[in-house]
Amino acid sequence: MNANLDTAGTIAHAIAALGAGKLTEDGIRRHIAPLFSRVLGANRNCVYLANHSLGRPLDATGDDLAQAVGLWQSKLGEAWDEWLAEINAYRSRLAQLLGAPRPDCVVPKTSAGQGLRAILNTYDGVPRVVATRGEFDSIDLILRQYARRGRIALDFVEPRDSGRFDAADLLAAVRQADLVVISQVAFHTGQVLPELPALIAAAHAGGARVLIDVYHSVGVFPVDVAALNADFAIGGSYKYLRGGPGAGFLYLHPRHLDGSLSTLDIGWFAKKDHFAYERPDPPQFAEGGDAFLESTPPVMTCYQARAGQIFTQAIGVQRLRDYSLEQQRRLVSSLAERGVLATGGSADYGAFVVVDCKGDAAPRDARRAVEALAARGVIADARAHRIRLCPDVLTTSDELDVATMAVADAISM
């Protein structure tokens, strides 16, 4: 049987057996956990709370990759027909998860940073770019390097003393921009950025375009880039979509796909008829989002991401969100009972709980606490002076209890 049908069919069967409605730990144990038997079996002695960093893969992911390699081995160059079909399927599934109006709005990229560079390289002049201090390191690094080389004029919105960004500060800043770069969920605090629809409307009123980093929101709660009226979005499958590294994307609103917007980041797959090998001058580009494709595309990443995309669609993002919030609230409450202050578990936070280690030695203390957790089999991470703890649908209540005790002990060391 075709592995694509196996993946979709196996997942659909499990979700059907699970039934509709609220997720329960027993239902997940009986119907969902078997889809992850390989990763759960290999890591049975640890409590994995780094799902915000690297999502756990389904068993089907290995089978999907084997299919891609099998096509290569058996068909050689003729494998491209099926490979290209899978790339288009990858774009279609992402379009649905993003709320994009059509699949060609989604352009495969190997990273979110690659998507950012593609948009920065649509400007001929020196655009005024506004971003927050809460952007992920690669995004921050790209922006600062472009500014250092004089390619953009860059301003940052600073967080308040609480570490959170205030809507008034954001609204004031975007009115002075040509391009706004902003995460829907801040990677270090988990804050859902406030008043995002109003922020985008204000930026548009001032003539700016808006690029949203959805890495920590897609697959966490329902995302609708069309309803937000965002110009661009970047992200990837590394985390909540369980697709591993390299399966990134750039979204472009259809208004930018009429040929009026072009980028320097292109290759022969962006040509109108790339297999004709013609070289008209000026170049003739493909229709819609295909004009933003680059050189020979990576294929394996689309197969690698398949099972996670199908699983997320089948079980439902809102169901995952509701269950995640319950887990987070349990973790926050249990930590509070042990004297540890944590944030998360409410609509204004993403998928992970944050424990803030305050004080002059806080970054070192946070890293030391994470190392102590790892020694006890609890896998988390630290960003600056914050410890991040992210359960997922596979995390059991017993594991949350183990993690709670381990975190309380690590913080007191």
Short mmCIF file of C-alpha atoms in Angstrom, two decimals:
data_model
loop_
_atom_site.label_atom_id
_atom_site.label_comp_id
_atom_site.label_asym_id
_atom_site.label_seq_id
_atom_site.Cartn_x
_atom_site.Cartn_y
_atom_site.Cartn_z
CA MET A 1 0.00 0.00 0.00
CA ASN A 2 1.17 3.55 -0.71
CA ALA A 3 2.86 4.97 2.42
CA ASN A 4 0.94 8.22 2.02
CA LEU A 5 -2.34 6.33 2.36
CA ASP A 6 -0.88 4.33 5.24
CA THR A 7 0.03 7.50 7.15
CA ALA A 8 -3.29 9.25 6.62
CA GLY A 9 -5.30 6.08 7.14
CA THR A 10 -3.52 5.02 10.31
CA ILE A 11 -3.91 8.45 11.86
CA ALA A 12 -7.54 8.74 10.77
CA HIS A 13 -8.33 5.33 12.28
CA ALA A 14 -6.76 6.32 15.61
CA ILE A 15 -8.57 9.66 15.75
CA ALA A 16 -11.89 7.99 14.88
CA ALA A 17 -11.38 5.48 17.70
CA LEU A 18 -10.55 8.36 20.04
CA GLY A 19 -13.89 9.96 19.26
CA ALA A 20 -14.95 13.57 19.23
CA GLY A 21 -15.07 16.02 22.11
CA LYS A 22 -12.71 16.76 24.94
CA LEU A 23 -9.41 14.90 25.05
CA THR A 24 -8.86 12.61 28.01
CA GLU A 25 -5.69 11.04 29.31
CA ASP A 26 -7.16 7.56 29.03
CA GLY A 27 -8.27 8.10 25.44
CA ILE A 28 -4.84 9.47 24.53
CA ARG A 29 -3.11 6.51 26.18
CA ARG A 30 -5.23 3.97 24.30
CA HIS A 31 -5.52 5.58 20.87
CA ILE A 32 -2.92 8.33 20.40
CA ALA A 33 0.18 7.07 22.23
CA PRO A 34 0.46 4.00 19.95
CA LEU A 35 1.06 6.37 17.03
CA PHE A 36 4.25 7.46 18.87
CA SER A 37 5.45 4.07 20.10
CA ARG A 38 9.01 4.48 18.79
CA VAL A 39 9.82 7.79 20.46
CA LEU A 40 7.96 6.88 23.64
CA GLY A 41 9.69 3.52 23.86
CA ALA A 42 13.14 4.99 23.29
CA ASN A 43 12.59 7.68 25.94
CA ARG A 44 10.48 5.85 28.50
CA ASN A 45 12.75 6.87 31.37
CA CYS A 46 12.47 10.63 30.89
CA VAL A 47 9.80 13.29 31.26
CA TYR A 48 10.01 15.29 28.07
CA LEU A 49 8.96 18.92 28.55
CA ALA A 50 10.87 20.44 25.63
CA ASN A 51 8.08 20.05 23.09
CA HIS A 52 8.30 23.80 22.47
CA SER A 53 11.83 23.17 21.21
CA LEU A 54 11.63 19.88 19.29
CA GLY A 55 8.32 18.11 18.85
CA ARG A 56 8.11 14.34 19.23
CA PRO A 57 7.68 12.53 15.88
CA LEU A 58 5.08 9.96 14.95
CA ASP A 59 6.09 6.43 13.98
CA ALA A 60 4.76 7.23 10.51
CA THR A 61 7.46 9.88 10.02
CA GLY A 62 10.10 7.23 9.51
CA ASP A 63 7.86 5.37 7.07
CA ASP A 64 7.17 8.55 5.12
CA LEU A 65 10.87 9.27 4.76
CA ALA A 66 11.43 5.68 3.66
CA GLN A 67 8.85 6.23 0.92
CA ALA A 68 10.71 9.29 -0.37
CA VAL A 69 14.00 7.38 -0.46
CA GLY A 70 12.29 4.36 -2.01
CA LEU A 71 11.06 6.50 -4.89
CA TRP A 72 14.61 7.75 -5.41
CA GLN A 73 16.00 4.23 -5.40
CA SER A 74 13.38 2.76 -7.69
CA LYS A 75 12.61 5.60 -10.10
CA LEU A 76 15.69 7.83 -10.03
CA GLY A 77 14.90 11.02 -11.98
CA GLU A 78 11.30 9.97 -12.57
CA ALA A 79 10.74 10.23 -8.83
CA TRP A 80 10.33 13.98 -9.34
CA ASP A 81 6.70 13.59 -10.42
CA GLU A 82 5.73 12.15 -7.05
CA TRP A 83 8.18 14.33 -5.14
CA LEU A 84 6.65 17.48 -6.61
CA ALA A 85 3.17 16.20 -5.77
CA GLU A 86 4.27 15.78 -2.14
CA ILE A 87 5.71 19.30 -2.07
CA ASN A 88 2.33 20.61 -3.24
CA ALA A 89 0.56 18.50 -0.60
CA TYR A 90 2.91 19.98 2.02
CA ARG A 91 1.92 23.48 0.91
CA SER A 92 -1.78 22.59 0.94
CA ARG A 93 -1.70 21.20 4.46
CA LEU A 94 0.20 24.22 5.74
CA ALA A 95 -2.28 26.54 4.02
CA GLN A 96 -5.09 24.88 5.95
CA LEU A 97 -3.22 25.08 9.25
CA LEU A 98 -2.43 28.77 8.66
CA GLY A 99 -5.86 29.77 7.37
CA ALA A 100 -4.26 30.76 4.06
CA PRO A 101 -6.72 31.24 1.19
CA ARG A 102 -4.85 29.04 -1.29
CA PRO A 103 -1.86 26.66 -1.29
CA ASP A 104 0.46 28.73 -3.44
CA CYS A 105 0.42 31.42 -0.76
CA VAL A 106 2.77 29.07 1.11
CA VAL A 107 6.35 28.91 -0.15
CA PRO A 108 8.53 26.09 1.22
CA LYS A 109 11.66 27.31 2.98
CA THR A 110 14.29 25.53 5.03
CA SER A 111 13.95 27.99 7.91
CA ALA A 112 11.92 30.93 9.14
CA GLY A 113 15.03 33.08 8.72
CA GLN A 114 15.16 32.22 5.05
CA GLY A 115 11.59 33.48 4.73
CA LEU A 116 12.50 36.73 6.50
CA ARG A 117 15.43 37.33 4.16
CA ALA A 118 13.19 36.77 1.14
CA ILE A 119 10.92 39.59 2.33
CA LEU A 120 13.75 41.94 3.31
CA ASN A 121 15.15 41.40 -0.18
CA THR A 122 11.95 42.65 -1.83
CA TYR A 123 12.94 46.23 -0.92
CA ASP A 124 15.09 48.24 -3.32
CA GLY A 125 15.68 51.10 -0.89
CA VAL A 126 16.38 51.11 2.83
CA PRO A 127 13.11 50.28 4.58
CA ARG A 128 12.33 51.29 8.14
CA VAL A 129 11.91 48.01 10.03
CA VAL A 130 10.35 47.76 13.48
CA ALA A 131 10.72 44.56 15.50
CA THR A 132 10.48 43.59 19.15
CA ARG A 133 13.30 42.60 21.44
CA GLY A 134 11.40 39.32 21.80
CA GLU A 135 12.19 37.93 18.37
CA PHE A 136 14.02 34.62 18.18
CA ASP A 137 17.80 34.74 17.90
CA SER A 138 18.05 33.95 14.19
CA ILE A 139 15.46 36.60 13.30
CA ASP A 140 17.13 39.12 15.59
CA LEU A 141 20.56 38.31 14.15
CA ILE A 142 19.40 38.67 10.53
CA LEU A 143 17.76 42.03 11.27
CA ARG A 144 20.77 43.42 13.10
CA GLN A 145 23.15 42.25 10.36
CA TYR A 146 21.01 43.87 7.65
CA ALA A 147 21.00 47.06 9.73
CA ARG A 148 24.77 46.91 10.24
CA ARG A 149 25.27 46.62 6.49
CA GLY A 150 22.95 49.58 5.86
CA ARG A 151 20.26 47.48 4.17
CA ILE A 152 17.52 48.45 6.66
CA ALA A 153 16.92 51.13 9.31
CA LEU A 154 16.06 49.15 12.42
CA ASP A 155 14.17 50.06 15.59
CA PHE A 156 13.23 47.75 18.44
CA VAL A 157 10.22 47.83 20.76
CA GLU A 158 11.37 47.10 24.30
CA PRO A 159 9.41 45.03 26.82
CA ARG A 160 8.13 46.57 30.02
CA ASP A 161 9.79 45.77 33.36
CA SER A 162 7.56 42.70 33.62
CA GLY A 163 9.22 41.29 30.51
CA ARG A 164 5.95 41.54 28.59
CA PHE A 165 5.22 43.78 25.63
CA ASP A 166 2.54 46.43 25.95
CA ALA A 167 0.01 47.06 23.21
CA ALA A 168 0.43 50.85 23.45
CA ASP A 169 4.19 50.60 22.85
CA LEU A 170 3.67 48.34 19.87
CA LEU A 171 0.97 50.52 18.34
CA ALA A 172 3.09 53.65 18.66
CA ALA A 173 6.10 52.01 17.01
CA VAL A 174 4.43 50.44 13.97
CA ARG A 175 3.14 53.78 12.74
CA GLN A 176 6.74 54.73 11.90
CA ALA A 177 7.59 51.62 9.88
CA ASP A 178 7.75 50.25 6.36
CA LEU A 179 7.93 46.69 7.64
CA VAL A 180 6.91 45.30 11.03
CA VAL A 181 8.41 42.00 12.18
CA ILE A 182 6.64 40.52 15.18
CA SER A 183 6.08 37.11 16.77
CA GLN A 184 2.53 36.06 17.51
CA VAL A 185 3.88 34.29 20.62
CA ALA A 186 7.15 35.42 22.21
CA PHE A 187 9.61 32.53 22.30
CA HIS A 188 11.18 33.40 25.66
CA THR A 189 8.13 34.31 27.77
CA GLY A 190 5.27 32.59 25.94
CA GLN A 191 3.32 35.85 25.80
CA VAL A 192 0.69 36.03 23.08
CA LEU A 193 1.30 39.45 21.60
CA PRO A 194 -1.60 41.74 22.52
CA GLU A 195 -3.96 43.45 20.09
CA LEU A 196 -2.42 41.84 17.00
CA PRO A 197 -5.38 42.64 14.69
CA ALA A 198 -5.31 46.30 15.79
CA LEU A 199 -1.54 46.34 15.42
CA ILE A 200 -1.72 45.08 11.84
CA ALA A 201 -4.49 47.56 11.00
CA ALA A 202 -2.46 50.44 12.43
CA ALA A 203 0.63 49.39 10.47
CA HIS A 204 -1.37 49.19 7.25
CA ALA A 205 -2.92 52.60 7.92
CA GLY A 206 0.61 54.01 8.08
CA GLY A 207 1.64 52.28 4.86
CA ALA A 208 3.63 49.47 6.46
CA ARG A 209 3.60 45.76 5.76
CA VAL A 210 3.54 43.20 8.57
CA LEU A 211 5.46 39.94 8.86
CA ILE A 212 4.36 37.61 11.67
CA ASP A 213 6.52 34.86 13.10
CA VAL A 214 4.05 32.05 13.84
CA TYR A 215 6.60 29.44 14.92
CA HIS A 216 5.15 29.34 18.46
CA SER A 217 1.50 29.66 17.45
CA VAL A 218 0.80 27.39 14.48
CA GLY A 219 -0.29 24.07 15.92
CA VAL A 220 -0.68 25.66 19.37
CA PHE A 221 -3.97 27.47 18.79
CA PRO A 222 -5.98 28.18 15.63
CA VAL A 223 -4.11 30.61 13.40
CA ASP A 224 -5.87 32.56 10.65
CA VAL A 225 -3.46 34.70 8.70
CA ALA A 226 -6.21 35.72 6.26
CA ALA A 227 -8.45 37.02 9.05
CA LEU A 228 -5.49 38.87 10.57
CA ASN A 229 -4.80 40.38 7.14
CA ALA A 230 -1.09 39.79 7.66
CA ASP A 231 1.13 40.47 4.68
CA PHE A 232 3.60 37.71 5.46
CA ALA A 233 4.16 34.92 7.96
CA ILE A 234 7.16 32.72 8.66
CA GLY A 235 7.52 29.56 10.66
CA GLY A 236 8.36 25.89 10.56
CA SER A 237 7.51 22.38 11.64
CA TYR A 238 10.30 21.83 14.16
CA LYS A 239 8.11 22.24 17.22
CA TYR A 240 4.37 21.78 17.50
CA LEU A 241 3.84 20.34 14.01
CA ARG A 242 6.27 17.50 14.78
CA GLY A 243 8.00 17.83 11.41
CA GLY A 244 11.62 18.21 12.44
CA PRO A 245 14.27 20.64 11.18
CA GLY A 246 14.28 22.10 7.70
CA ALA A 247 10.52 22.06 7.04
CA GLY A 248 9.92 25.81 7.13
CA PHE A 249 7.71 28.15 5.16
CA LEU A 250 6.94 31.67 4.07
CA TYR A 251 3.33 32.81 3.67
CA LEU A 252 2.43 35.71 1.37
CA HIS A 253 -0.98 37.35 1.22
CA PRO A 254 -2.58 36.99 -2.25
CA ARG A 255 -2.35 40.76 -2.75
CA HIS A 256 1.41 40.32 -3.02
CA LEU A 257 1.17 37.53 -5.57
CA ASP A 258 0.01 39.56 -8.56
CA GLY A 259 3.54 40.11 -9.83
CA SER A 260 4.00 43.51 -8.19
CA LEU A 261 6.29 42.13 -5.46
CA SER A 262 9.50 40.28 -6.22
CA THR A 263 12.56 39.21 -4.27
CA LEU A 264 16.23 38.60 -4.92
CA ASP A 265 15.87 35.20 -3.21
CA ILE A 266 14.92 33.14 -6.25
CA GLY A 267 16.16 30.22 -8.33
CA TRP A 268 15.22 28.29 -11.42
CA PHE A 269 12.04 26.88 -9.84
CA ALA A 270 10.69 30.46 -9.79
CA LYS A 271 10.78 30.63 -13.59
CA LYS A 272 7.56 30.56 -15.60
CA ASP A 273 8.50 27.24 -17.18
CA HIS A 274 11.55 26.00 -15.33
CA PHE A 275 11.83 22.76 -17.29
CA ALA A 276 11.95 24.64 -20.61
CA TYR A 277 15.42 26.00 -19.73
CA GLU A 278 14.75 29.25 -21.56
CA ARG A 279 16.39 32.52 -20.46
CA PRO A 280 14.22 35.48 -21.43
CA ASP A 281 15.49 38.89 -20.40
CA PRO A 282 13.87 40.28 -18.34
CA PRO A 283 13.09 36.99 -16.58
CA GLN A 284 9.57 35.60 -16.70
CA PHE A 285 8.37 34.33 -13.36
CA ALA A 286 5.84 31.68 -12.43
CA GLU A 287 2.35 32.62 -11.31
CA GLY A 288 1.48 33.46 -7.71
CA GLY A 289 3.63 32.17 -4.90
CA ASP A 290 5.66 29.98 -7.22
CA ALA A 291 7.51 33.15 -8.23
CA PHE A 292 9.09 33.05 -4.76
CA LEU A 293 10.49 29.54 -5.12
CA GLU A 294 14.24 29.16 -5.19
CA SER A 295 16.57 26.55 -6.69
CA THR A 296 16.05 22.79 -6.66
CA PRO A 297 13.83 22.36 -3.57
CA PRO A 298 14.47 20.04 -0.65
CA VAL A 299 12.16 17.05 -0.92
CA MET A 300 12.81 14.98 2.19
CA THR A 301 11.63 17.73 4.53
CA CYS A 302 8.15 17.63 2.99
CA TYR A 303 7.88 13.89 3.62
CA GLN A 304 9.42 14.39 7.05
CA ALA A 305 6.70 16.91 7.94
CA ARG A 306 3.78 14.93 6.50
CA ALA A 307 2.70 12.81 9.48
CA GLY A 308 2.85 15.71 11.94
CA GLN A 309 0.74 17.91 9.68
CA ILE A 310 -1.84 15.19 9.12
CA PHE A 311 -1.99 14.36 12.83
CA THR A 312 -2.45 17.99 13.85
CA GLN A 313 -5.23 18.49 11.31
CA ALA A 314 -6.96 15.25 12.23
CA ILE A 315 -7.02 15.66 15.99
CA GLY A 316 -7.78 19.39 15.77
CA VAL A 317 -5.74 22.36 16.91
CA GLN A 318 -8.45 23.65 19.25
CA ARG A 319 -8.69 20.27 21.00
CA LEU A 320 -4.93 20.27 21.45
CA ARG A 321 -5.08 23.82 22.77
CA ASP A 322 -7.78 23.02 25.34
CA TYR A 323 -5.84 20.01 26.60
CA SER A 324 -2.58 21.97 26.70
CA LEU A 325 -4.14 24.72 28.80
CA GLU A 326 -5.40 22.13 31.29
CA GLN A 327 -1.91 20.65 31.57
CA GLN A 328 -0.32 24.06 31.97
CA ARG A 329 -2.77 25.09 34.67
CA ARG A 330 -2.09 21.88 36.57
CA LEU A 331 1.65 22.49 36.34
CA VAL A 332 1.38 26.14 37.41
CA SER A 333 -0.89 25.25 40.34
CA SER A 334 1.30 22.37 41.52
CA LEU A 335 4.42 24.52 41.36
CA ALA A 336 2.67 27.25 43.32
CA GLU A 337 1.86 24.72 46.07
CA ARG A 338 5.61 24.16 46.37
CA GLY A 339 6.42 27.86 46.45
CA VAL A 340 7.50 28.20 42.80
CA LEU A 341 5.93 31.01 40.80
CA ALA A 342 5.22 30.08 37.18
CA THR A 343 3.25 31.68 34.36
CA GLY A 344 1.16 30.04 31.66
CA GLY A 345 -2.12 28.23 31.30
CA SER A 346 -4.22 31.18 30.14
CA ALA A 347 -5.34 32.54 26.78
CA ASP A 348 -2.58 35.14 26.71
CA TYR A 349 0.16 32.51 26.77
CA GLY A 350 1.31 29.95 24.23
CA ALA A 351 2.08 26.29 24.81
CA PHE A 352 4.68 26.41 27.58
CA VAL A 353 4.99 27.36 31.25
CA VAL A 354 7.75 29.72 32.35
CA VAL A 355 9.56 29.79 35.68
CA ASP A 356 11.44 33.06 36.10
CA CYS A 357 14.74 32.77 37.99
CA LYS A 358 15.32 36.32 39.17
CA GLY A 359 18.50 37.90 40.50
CA ASP A 360 21.97 38.84 39.30
CA ALA A 361 22.97 35.22 38.63
CA ALA A 362 19.63 34.30 37.08
CA PRO A 363 20.84 33.08 33.63
CA ARG A 364 23.42 30.86 35.27
CA ASP A 365 20.88 29.68 37.84
CA ALA A 366 18.36 28.86 35.12
CA ARG A 367 20.90 26.78 33.21
CA ARG A 368 22.00 25.08 36.42
CA ALA A 369 18.37 24.24 37.24
CA VAL A 370 17.85 22.76 33.78
CA GLU A 371 20.97 20.63 34.23
CA ALA A 372 19.65 19.45 37.60
CA LEU A 373 16.33 18.58 35.97
CA ALA A 374 18.06 16.58 33.25
CA ALA A 375 19.96 14.61 35.91
CA ARG A 376 16.57 13.55 37.25
CA GLY A 377 15.24 12.66 33.82
CA VAL A 378 13.16 15.81 33.27
CA ILE A 379 14.01 17.47 29.98
CA ALA A 380 13.38 21.23 29.78
CA ASP A 381 15.41 24.24 28.66
CA ALA A 382 16.36 27.77 29.66
CA ARG A 383 16.24 31.06 27.79
CA ALA A 384 18.18 33.75 29.65
CA HIS A 385 16.81 33.66 33.21
CA ARG A 386 13.66 31.71 32.37
CA ILE A 387 13.04 27.97 32.51
CA ARG A 388 10.58 26.75 29.86
CA LEU A 389 8.39 23.70 30.52
CA CYS A 390 6.15 22.45 27.73
CA PRO A 391 3.95 19.39 28.11
CA ASP A 392 2.25 18.01 25.03
CA VAL A 393 -0.66 15.69 24.36
CA LEU A 394 1.53 12.66 25.21
CA THR A 395 2.54 13.99 28.64
CA THR A 396 0.81 12.16 31.48
CA SER A 397 -0.40 13.57 34.78
CA ASP A 398 2.11 11.35 36.59
CA GLU A 399 4.89 12.92 34.53
CA LEU A 400 3.66 16.40 35.44
CA ASP A 401 3.81 15.43 39.12
CA VAL A 402 7.37 14.14 38.73
CA ALA A 403 8.35 17.35 36.92
CA THR A 404 6.77 19.54 39.59
CA MET A 405 8.81 17.98 42.36
CA ALA A 406 11.98 18.06 40.28
CA VAL A 407 11.54 21.74 39.38
CA ALA A 408 10.84 22.73 42.99
CA ASP A 409 13.99 20.92 44.12
CA ALA A 410 16.11 22.38 41.29
CA ILE A 411 14.98 25.93 42.01
CA SER A 412 15.88 25.59 45.69
CA MET A 413 19.43 24.39 44.97
#
